Amino acid sequence: MAQPGLRNSLPADDTGGLPVNFLPTMKTTLSFSTPAEIETEALVAIALDHAEKDHAEKDQSVKGATVNQRSESEKKEKPQLKLATSDGAVQSVAADLLASGELTGRPFETNLLHKPAGLKAKRLLLIRGGAAKKFTSYDLRRIAGTAVRTLKSRGIRSFAFIAPPSIPAEEAVRAIVEGALVGNFDPDYYRSDRKNQKIDALTIVAGGNADHAALEKTAQDARIIGESQNFTRDLVNEPSNRMTPTILADRARTMCEEVGLKCEVYGADKIKELKMGAFWGVAQGSDEPPALIVMTYEPAGAPAKPVLGLVGKGITFDTGGISIKPADGMEKMKYDMAGGATMIGAMRAIAMLKPKVKVIGIVCASENMPSGKAQKPGDVQIAMSGKSIEIINTDAEGRLVLADGLFYARQLGCTHLVDAATLTGAVVVALGYTNAGVFATDDAIYERFHKANGEAGEKMWRLPLDDEYKDNIKSTIADIVNSGGRWGGAINAAMFLREFAEETPWIHLDIAGTAWMEEQKPWISKGPSGIALRSLV
Ligand code: BES
Ligand code: MN
Ligand code: ZN
């Protein structure tokens, strides 16, 4: 498939609601042959370090003195690299290089060997996976992404990847497919020199005694999830002039038609009719009309309960409103709809995976702009639930749109709620770019979600919701204020949302620090990450 000449195919004034980007789809095949027998542009094997580093690590943690007493050679224990495959032919091609002592055990370092003797592959790519003892599917996902990015940058379009035998076959296949798809995404759509290099076909070489049919299903499901994650990343990547609330709604609608979901899109009239005063308070300042997007998945035979509600913040650009943000870095606020895009992508995956449970996806999409019509600090808005909110800071807009989104989800019959939002700078202060913040009112549901984080290879960290924090959002004039100040800012925001989830079991994901990769990594490009989609699905 050729990438249409994107920059030239769109008239400057037509951002049109058409899917301007398309997915980097990748064919995935399973193979149960001997790796050496596979004809491919490149065969990829993981090299793990089997060195016994344990005592060295213990020494260091005990006392500095112990470290000093150890000899130089002990400190710099050489990596003992071994390939994660039982194929003797593949091992022997790499044997000299691995034994040379020239390589570090550092993860994601690569070596590409051409015309490997005794293999049918044209190339053998070795990727270092770090310590064998600590190697998990979390690392494997990243190695698969690294393989994709290393090979596609060389113009290679297909390869075979040897699943490491130490990880159960299904878990390995899932991680490889998802990781490879994530690696295949690049955000440079509007560059004239876009190379559009991508991998078209991946063969996974799985262990011989696995259940073939089950593995095929795993690979299929993983492809749906990986592609949905990239679908979300495409939405997040678009700048705000090409991703208005209306365009976001159109993209959701097109997706829903493709996968057979019901989709309703409402505008300002309906938002006012529903008395969504918090949502409208944000939307009223913008010339771009807001959109309330409601996607419904209701499979035949689904029980009446539970009904899951997925609610996303869809601020297509956050200037801060009258409490305007500084110019420096404001361009990044195009990704303030990442939570909403995550829910749209999650609904896509859910519609294709067909679980037997009803799910409703709700995205509150708006710009947050300063204007003569904009809400002002000190204004009081009445949310759909009837609670009154004193607007202290118009830049705390995400919680306003979500307040009405969460309440509306409950009105539509949702018995369980999850929201995702790039909600606070404070969560970035607390957890950096590594962990997303998770808040939950129900421990049992939190535990289930935490388990999903592990299976999906996504890092999230739970933050508290103690009643003491409620003092921070007290108002003299109204029921609550929309900003609890700097300290514990991510928690204050979550406490605000809790006022609208009330007794309904609810999980809140603050993805402000994790929805955008600040730097490229060997396994993923810079730009939108698609965080949370895999755990949610
Ligand atoms: N969209 C921002 C949060 C954000 C910050 C997302 C950095 C991504 C990266 C949100 O609407 C916001 O402005 N929050 C304020 C809240 C404050 C005014 C209480 C913040 O975090 O500063
Ligand atoms: Mn804001
Ligand atoms: Zn925002």
XYZ file of C-alpha atoms and ligand atoms in Angstrom:
561
model
C 0.000 0.000 0.000
C 1.373 3.369 -0.889
C 0.984 6.284 1.461
C -1.138 8.871 -0.352
C 0.686 12.157 -0.856
C -0.842 13.465 2.289
C 0.344 17.045 2.330
C -0.729 17.574 -1.246
C -3.912 15.559 -1.222
C -5.610 17.806 1.306
C -6.542 21.315 0.289
C -5.327 23.711 2.958
C -8.842 24.469 4.154
C -10.157 20.933 4.046
C -9.427 18.909 7.130
C -12.610 17.185 6.115
C -13.205 14.514 8.736
C -11.804 11.909 6.393
C -9.357 9.454 7.822
C -6.292 11.356 6.717
C -3.896 8.742 7.956
C -4.125 5.031 7.701
C -2.804 2.308 9.839
C 0.565 0.712 9.384
C -1.015 -2.714 9.140
C 1.280 -5.651 9.284
C 0.575 -9.215 8.262
C 1.469 -11.653 11.016
C 2.083 -15.352 10.444
C 3.046 -18.087 12.858
C 5.668 -20.602 11.929
C 6.568 -23.795 13.743
C 9.592 -24.614 11.580
C 13.184 -24.718 12.688
C 14.471 -21.113 12.601
C 17.427 -22.100 10.398
C 15.014 -23.340 7.730
C 13.050 -20.087 7.411
C 13.558 -18.057 4.253
C 13.308 -14.427 5.268
C 14.934 -11.038 4.766
C 16.021 -11.173 8.387
C 15.824 -13.631 11.236
C 15.745 -11.990 14.667
C 17.091 -13.692 17.794
C 17.403 -12.356 21.323
C 20.745 -12.577 23.129
C 20.342 -12.811 26.904
C 22.997 -12.314 29.527
C 23.398 -15.380 31.759
C 26.205 -13.958 33.932
C 25.756 -14.592 37.665
C 25.567 -10.983 38.725
C 23.699 -11.672 41.914
C 26.531 -11.572 44.475
C 27.898 -8.413 42.919
C 24.525 -6.750 43.358
C 24.219 -7.963 46.968
C 27.687 -6.652 47.826
C 26.871 -3.218 46.544
C 23.692 -2.975 48.540
C 25.390 -3.958 51.806
C 28.251 -1.476 52.202
C 30.371 0.768 50.069
C 33.465 -0.810 51.626
C 32.613 -4.227 50.265
C 32.432 -2.801 46.779
C 35.873 -1.231 47.110
C 37.411 -4.472 48.319
C 36.263 -6.405 45.295
C 38.763 -6.836 42.495
C 38.414 -4.949 39.215
C 37.635 -8.112 37.292
C 34.855 -9.025 39.698
C 33.248 -5.622 39.334
C 33.245 -5.784 35.560
C 31.941 -9.312 35.225
C 31.712 -10.042 31.508
C 28.264 -10.727 30.106
C 27.611 -14.368 29.282
C 25.518 -13.935 26.170
C 23.418 -16.800 24.870
C 20.759 -16.792 22.205
C 17.209 -17.438 23.343
C 16.655 -20.325 20.934
C 17.332 -24.044 20.929
C 18.297 -24.000 17.251
C 21.939 -25.097 17.084
C 22.467 -23.695 13.590
C 21.407 -20.190 14.684
C 23.497 -20.461 17.844
C 26.596 -21.451 15.931
C 26.394 -18.490 13.510
C 26.416 -16.114 16.468
C 28.792 -18.098 18.680
C 32.056 -16.294 17.845
C 30.549 -12.836 18.155
C 28.864 -13.626 21.459
C 32.032 -15.158 22.888
C 34.279 -12.344 21.627
C 33.869 -10.248 24.753
C 33.253 -7.263 22.491
C 29.568 -6.978 23.303
C 27.870 -5.502 26.326
C 24.734 -7.093 27.752
C 22.904 -3.812 27.564
C 19.322 -4.201 26.387
C 18.334 -3.098 22.867
C 21.858 -3.111 21.415
C 21.867 -4.835 18.047
C 24.179 -6.622 15.618
C 23.233 -7.411 12.053
C 25.025 -10.291 10.337
C 24.680 -10.775 6.599
C 24.580 -14.108 4.792
C 24.646 -16.155 7.993
C 26.220 -19.529 7.179
C 23.858 -22.466 7.490
C 20.694 -20.346 7.675
C 18.149 -19.769 4.940
C 17.642 -16.207 6.193
C 19.453 -13.415 4.341
C 20.397 -11.722 7.604
C 20.566 -12.524 11.285
C 19.711 -9.683 13.661
C 20.791 -10.150 17.279
C 19.156 -7.963 19.880
C 20.450 -7.853 23.422
C 17.683 -8.443 25.948
C 19.509 -7.786 29.234
C 19.723 -10.264 32.115
C 18.197 -13.672 31.377
C 16.926 -14.023 34.934
C 14.910 -10.819 34.738
C 13.656 -11.227 31.198
C 9.869 -10.968 30.946
C 7.229 -10.339 28.293
C 7.475 -6.647 29.225
C 11.024 -6.688 27.812
C 10.032 -8.940 24.928
C 7.433 -6.393 23.732
C 10.134 -3.782 23.567
C 12.591 -6.098 21.820
C 9.970 -6.813 19.148
C 9.467 -3.073 18.666
C 13.238 -2.639 18.464
C 13.454 -5.324 15.771
C 10.817 -3.520 13.701
C 12.442 -0.125 14.052
C 15.962 -1.412 13.397
C 14.964 -3.299 10.264
C 12.513 -0.843 8.746
C 15.051 1.962 8.969
C 17.212 -0.189 6.679
C 14.386 -0.488 4.143
C 13.586 -4.087 5.088
C 9.870 -4.887 4.941
C 9.557 -8.377 6.366
C 11.287 -10.541 8.939
C 10.975 -13.571 11.193
C 11.264 -13.325 14.969
C 12.222 -16.263 17.180
C 9.976 -16.397 20.259
C 12.200 -16.932 23.308
C 11.474 -20.341 24.875
C 11.643 -19.015 28.450
C 8.308 -17.185 28.077
C 5.058 -19.186 27.739
C 4.147 -19.334 24.038
C 0.856 -17.415 24.180
C 2.289 -14.652 26.316
C 5.269 -14.419 23.973
C 3.176 -14.265 20.800
C 0.976 -11.546 22.270
C 3.967 -9.470 23.347
C 5.735 -9.865 19.998
C 2.715 -8.922 17.872
C 1.753 -5.957 20.047
C 5.340 -4.756 20.405
C 5.992 -5.037 16.671
C 2.871 -3.040 15.806
C 3.752 -0.339 18.302
C 7.245 -0.136 16.775
C 5.820 0.151 13.273
C 4.190 3.521 13.951
C 5.854 6.799 13.021
C 4.257 10.206 13.472
C 5.940 12.212 10.709
C 2.907 12.385 8.407
C 3.347 15.973 7.413
C 7.032 15.855 6.560
C 7.875 16.214 2.881
C 10.737 13.792 3.397
C 8.581 11.176 5.105
C 10.133 7.867 4.213
C 7.114 5.850 5.277
C 9.261 2.854 5.960
C 7.333 0.089 7.591
C 7.290 -3.610 8.102
C 4.584 -5.323 6.030
C 4.969 -8.878 7.229
C 6.123 -10.540 10.433
C 6.620 -14.235 10.958
C 6.781 -15.420 14.542
C 8.739 -18.593 15.050
C 6.997 -20.278 17.952
C 8.029 -23.323 19.942
C 7.128 -26.693 18.463
C 4.823 -28.134 21.145
C 2.415 -25.197 21.461
C -1.318 -25.418 20.688
C -1.325 -24.006 17.172
C -4.980 -22.960 17.042
C -4.797 -21.188 20.400
C -1.660 -19.357 19.307
C -3.296 -18.239 16.054
C -6.161 -16.775 18.060
C -3.725 -15.053 20.410
C -1.876 -13.510 17.461
C -5.163 -12.372 15.912
C -6.334 -10.732 19.147
C -2.971 -9.097 19.693
C -3.137 -7.649 16.193
C -6.519 -6.116 16.905
C -5.158 -4.575 20.094
C -1.917 -3.306 18.533
C -3.737 -1.824 15.544
C -6.305 -0.177 17.795
C -3.488 1.321 19.815
C -2.007 2.761 16.623
C -5.464 3.993 15.604
C -5.545 5.928 18.882
C -2.007 7.230 18.309
C -3.039 8.514 14.885
C -5.846 10.525 16.432
C -3.599 11.931 19.162
C -0.885 12.835 16.689
C -3.043 15.172 14.639
C -2.630 18.873 15.388
C -5.665 20.733 16.678
C -6.441 22.420 13.335
C -6.845 18.947 11.873
C -8.420 17.332 14.912
C -11.284 19.524 16.072
C -14.080 18.035 18.210
C -16.120 17.668 15.007
C -13.331 15.815 13.215
C -12.735 13.585 16.236
C -16.443 12.734 16.241
C -16.356 11.995 12.509
C -13.401 9.696 12.960
C -15.207 7.914 15.797
C -18.318 7.577 13.641
C -16.386 6.150 10.686
C -14.661 3.668 12.975
C -17.991 2.652 14.527
C -19.479 2.014 11.080
C -16.496 -0.123 10.163
C -16.690 -2.348 13.212
C -20.478 -2.344 13.733
C -20.858 -0.115 16.787
C -23.714 2.245 17.469
C -22.442 5.822 17.498
C -24.275 8.981 18.506
C -22.746 12.429 18.264
C -24.350 15.375 20.007
C -23.570 19.076 19.726
C -24.025 22.175 21.858
C -27.844 21.991 21.847
C -27.939 18.534 23.372
C -25.165 19.393 25.856
C -27.252 22.319 27.069
C -30.467 20.295 26.996
C -28.827 17.647 29.208
C -27.828 20.501 31.527
C -24.148 19.622 31.253
C -23.151 22.967 32.737
C -19.591 21.901 33.526
C -18.902 20.586 30.018
C -20.593 23.605 28.423
C -18.640 25.993 30.671
C -15.479 24.789 28.918
C -17.007 24.581 25.438
C -18.691 28.008 25.502
C -15.445 29.890 24.939
C -14.608 28.307 21.610
C -15.807 28.965 18.071
C -15.319 25.263 17.330
C -18.490 23.388 18.297
C -18.050 20.721 21.006
C -19.009 17.084 20.506
C -20.411 14.549 22.921
C -19.540 11.176 21.414
C -21.392 8.094 22.621
C -20.362 4.685 21.269
C -22.311 1.622 22.335
C -21.257 -2.006 22.186
C -24.050 -4.359 23.128
C -23.484 -7.937 21.997
C -26.396 -10.347 21.702
C -26.690 -12.332 24.893
C -24.838 -9.834 27.078
C -26.120 -9.785 30.651
C -28.043 -6.670 31.770
C -25.256 -6.020 34.271
C -22.451 -5.145 34.491
C -22.312 -2.271 32.017
C -18.878 -0.760 31.635
C -18.560 2.961 30.938
C -15.333 4.245 29.335
C -15.171 8.021 29.618
C -12.441 10.045 27.906
C -11.240 13.635 28.090
C -11.318 14.989 24.556
C -9.849 18.485 24.778
C -8.552 18.910 21.226
C -6.543 21.939 22.328
C -5.990 23.296 25.825
C -4.858 26.918 25.868
C -5.861 27.112 29.531
C -8.711 29.476 28.666
C -8.717 32.821 30.478
C -6.213 31.313 32.959
C -4.029 31.041 29.884
C -0.962 28.826 29.754
C 2.524 30.190 29.041
C 3.552 30.045 25.362
C 6.485 27.748 26.071
C 5.396 24.198 25.244
C 1.768 25.105 24.638
C 1.907 23.362 21.255
C 1.887 20.071 23.120
C -1.653 20.691 24.308
C -2.894 19.177 21.051
C -2.570 15.853 22.853
C -5.065 16.817 25.533
C -7.617 14.592 23.787
C -5.491 11.473 24.350
C -7.875 10.052 26.957
C -10.785 10.390 24.548
C -8.770 8.883 21.688
C -7.843 5.987 23.975
C -11.509 5.250 24.599
C -12.318 5.438 20.873
C -9.475 3.005 20.136
C -10.533 0.759 23.007
C -14.103 0.623 21.659
C -12.691 -0.381 18.272
C -10.762 -3.261 19.826
C -13.708 -4.307 21.997
C -16.067 -4.363 18.994
C -13.653 -6.657 17.165
C -12.788 -8.919 20.109
C -16.461 -9.310 21.047
C -16.477 -9.887 24.813
C -19.902 -10.776 26.250
C -20.466 -7.537 28.143
C -22.086 -4.234 27.329
C -19.693 -1.302 27.031
C -20.481 2.370 26.484
C -17.714 4.741 25.371
C -18.207 8.441 26.023
C -15.903 11.211 24.844
C -16.422 14.826 25.873
C -14.707 16.740 23.074
C -14.094 20.487 23.135
C -11.428 23.098 22.785
C -10.450 25.166 25.828
C -10.102 28.719 24.526
C -10.028 32.257 25.882
C -12.537 34.558 24.181
C -15.274 37.055 24.905
C -17.597 34.104 25.461
C -15.204 32.137 27.656
C -15.928 31.285 31.268
C -13.925 33.311 33.776
C -12.305 32.569 37.124
C -14.939 32.983 39.813
C -17.802 31.831 37.580
C -20.117 29.206 39.005
C -21.320 26.345 36.813
C -23.990 23.808 37.663
C -23.009 20.310 36.564
C -25.478 17.821 35.136
C -25.640 16.101 38.522
C -26.821 19.365 40.097
C -23.582 20.059 41.969
C -22.367 23.649 41.790
C -18.749 24.320 40.851
C -16.779 27.493 41.441
C -14.284 27.920 38.618
C -11.019 28.946 40.276
C -8.856 28.193 37.284
C -10.175 27.790 33.747
C -7.136 25.626 32.996
C -8.599 22.885 35.204
C -11.031 22.115 32.385
C -10.534 18.364 31.970
C -12.247 17.537 35.256
C -15.163 19.756 34.221
C -15.919 17.919 31.013
C -15.364 14.564 32.739
C -17.687 15.491 35.615
C -20.592 15.550 33.196
C -19.241 12.636 31.152
C -19.056 10.397 34.229
C -22.482 11.410 35.470
C -24.004 10.892 32.025
C -22.437 7.413 31.816
C -24.217 6.515 35.069
C -27.488 7.878 33.691
C -27.052 5.630 30.656
C -26.892 2.680 33.034
C -23.162 2.105 33.491
C -22.493 0.092 36.637
C -18.703 0.419 36.432
C -16.646 3.359 35.211
C -13.157 3.964 33.915
C -11.983 7.356 32.772
C -8.740 8.303 31.071
C -7.437 11.847 30.863
C -4.321 13.932 30.417
C -5.565 15.607 33.546
C -2.758 17.187 35.551
C 0.806 18.421 35.340
C 1.011 17.269 38.960
C 0.875 13.590 37.994
C 3.988 14.204 35.891
C 5.699 15.730 38.935
C 4.684 12.702 41.020
C 5.373 9.840 38.611
C 7.385 11.292 35.727
C 7.031 9.873 32.256
C 7.208 6.241 33.360
C 4.051 5.413 35.287
C 0.522 6.606 34.646
C -1.463 7.515 37.768
C -4.314 5.212 38.779
C -7.039 6.075 41.275
C -9.715 3.667 42.389
C -12.530 3.677 44.905
C -12.912 -0.102 44.846
C -9.933 -2.276 45.849
C -11.178 -5.428 44.158
C -11.606 -3.656 40.844
C -8.257 -1.976 41.244
C -6.633 -5.404 41.719
C -8.192 -6.664 38.497
C -7.018 -3.623 36.628
C -3.540 -3.938 38.101
C -3.367 -7.508 36.836
C -4.352 -6.238 33.386
C -1.462 -3.733 33.567
C 0.914 -6.652 34.038
C -0.517 -8.654 31.160
C -0.569 -5.618 28.894
C 2.948 -4.491 29.807
C 1.824 -1.024 30.913
C 3.169 0.705 34.019
C 0.758 2.476 36.315
C 0.978 3.450 39.970
C -1.875 3.813 42.401
C -2.330 7.141 44.186
C -4.599 7.708 47.184
C -8.107 9.104 47.517
C -8.286 9.772 51.263
C -11.211 11.813 52.524
C -8.793 14.367 54.011
C -8.049 15.655 50.528
C -11.670 16.694 50.168
C -10.906 19.837 52.139
C -8.811 21.010 49.187
C -11.821 21.330 46.918
C -14.175 23.128 49.328
C -15.735 26.364 48.103
C -17.335 29.186 50.076
C -19.805 30.054 47.379
C -20.501 26.675 45.727
C -20.356 22.932 46.488
C -16.794 22.522 45.236
C -14.011 24.410 43.463
C -12.423 23.080 40.284
C -8.843 23.544 41.470
C -7.418 22.320 44.749
C -4.113 24.104 44.280
C -0.628 22.798 43.652
C -0.030 20.312 46.434
C -1.325 16.877 45.630
C -2.691 18.306 42.401
C -3.308 14.942 40.735
C -5.180 13.734 43.827
C -7.247 16.900 44.105
C -8.338 16.426 40.504
C -9.280 12.824 41.211
C -11.198 13.894 44.339
C -13.134 16.297 42.156
C -14.047 13.502 39.726
C -15.084 11.251 42.616
C -17.863 13.745 43.375
C -19.451 12.696 40.082
C -18.657 8.974 40.069
C -20.056 8.860 43.630
C -20.822 5.291 44.706
C -20.349 3.736 41.265
C -17.156 1.638 41.203
C -14.705 3.744 39.275
C -11.100 3.870 38.091
C -9.455 7.109 37.021
C -6.313 7.115 34.873
C -4.213 10.282 34.742
C -2.093 9.835 31.623
C -0.682 13.378 31.336
C 2.921 12.128 31.686
C 2.630 8.940 29.671
C 0.419 9.700 26.660
C 3.261 11.424 24.813
C 6.804 10.082 24.396
C 9.157 13.014 24.905
C 11.974 11.130 23.224
C 12.177 8.272 20.807
C 13.241 4.914 22.217
C 14.650 1.920 20.369
C 11.168 0.321 20.433
C 8.884 3.329 19.940
C 8.947 6.646 18.137
C 8.655 10.006 19.771
C 5.058 11.227 19.998
C 1.753 9.634 21.011
C 2.156 6.416 22.995
C -1.362 4.983 23.103
C -0.939 4.257 26.832
C -3.784 2.547 28.722
C -5.565 1.076 25.722
C -4.088 -2.396 26.144
C -4.875 -2.573 29.860
C -8.403 -1.300 29.303
C -9.155 -3.808 26.586
N -4.183 19.386 30.129
C -3.653 19.880 31.341
C -2.746 18.879 32.058
C -1.484 18.469 31.348
C -0.273 19.002 31.740
C -1.493 17.513 30.362
C 0.885 18.603 31.131
C -0.334 17.120 29.749
C 0.864 17.657 30.141
C -4.791 20.239 32.298
O -5.950 20.661 31.695
C -4.310 21.342 33.160
O -4.052 22.383 32.638
N -4.201 21.099 34.461
C -3.763 22.075 35.377
C -4.674 22.040 36.575
C -4.448 23.157 37.534
C -4.845 24.474 36.902
C -5.258 22.903 38.777
C -2.324 21.731 35.784
O -2.023 20.542 35.926
O -1.534 22.639 35.895
Mn -5.940 22.713 31.297
Zn -6.274 20.009 29.787
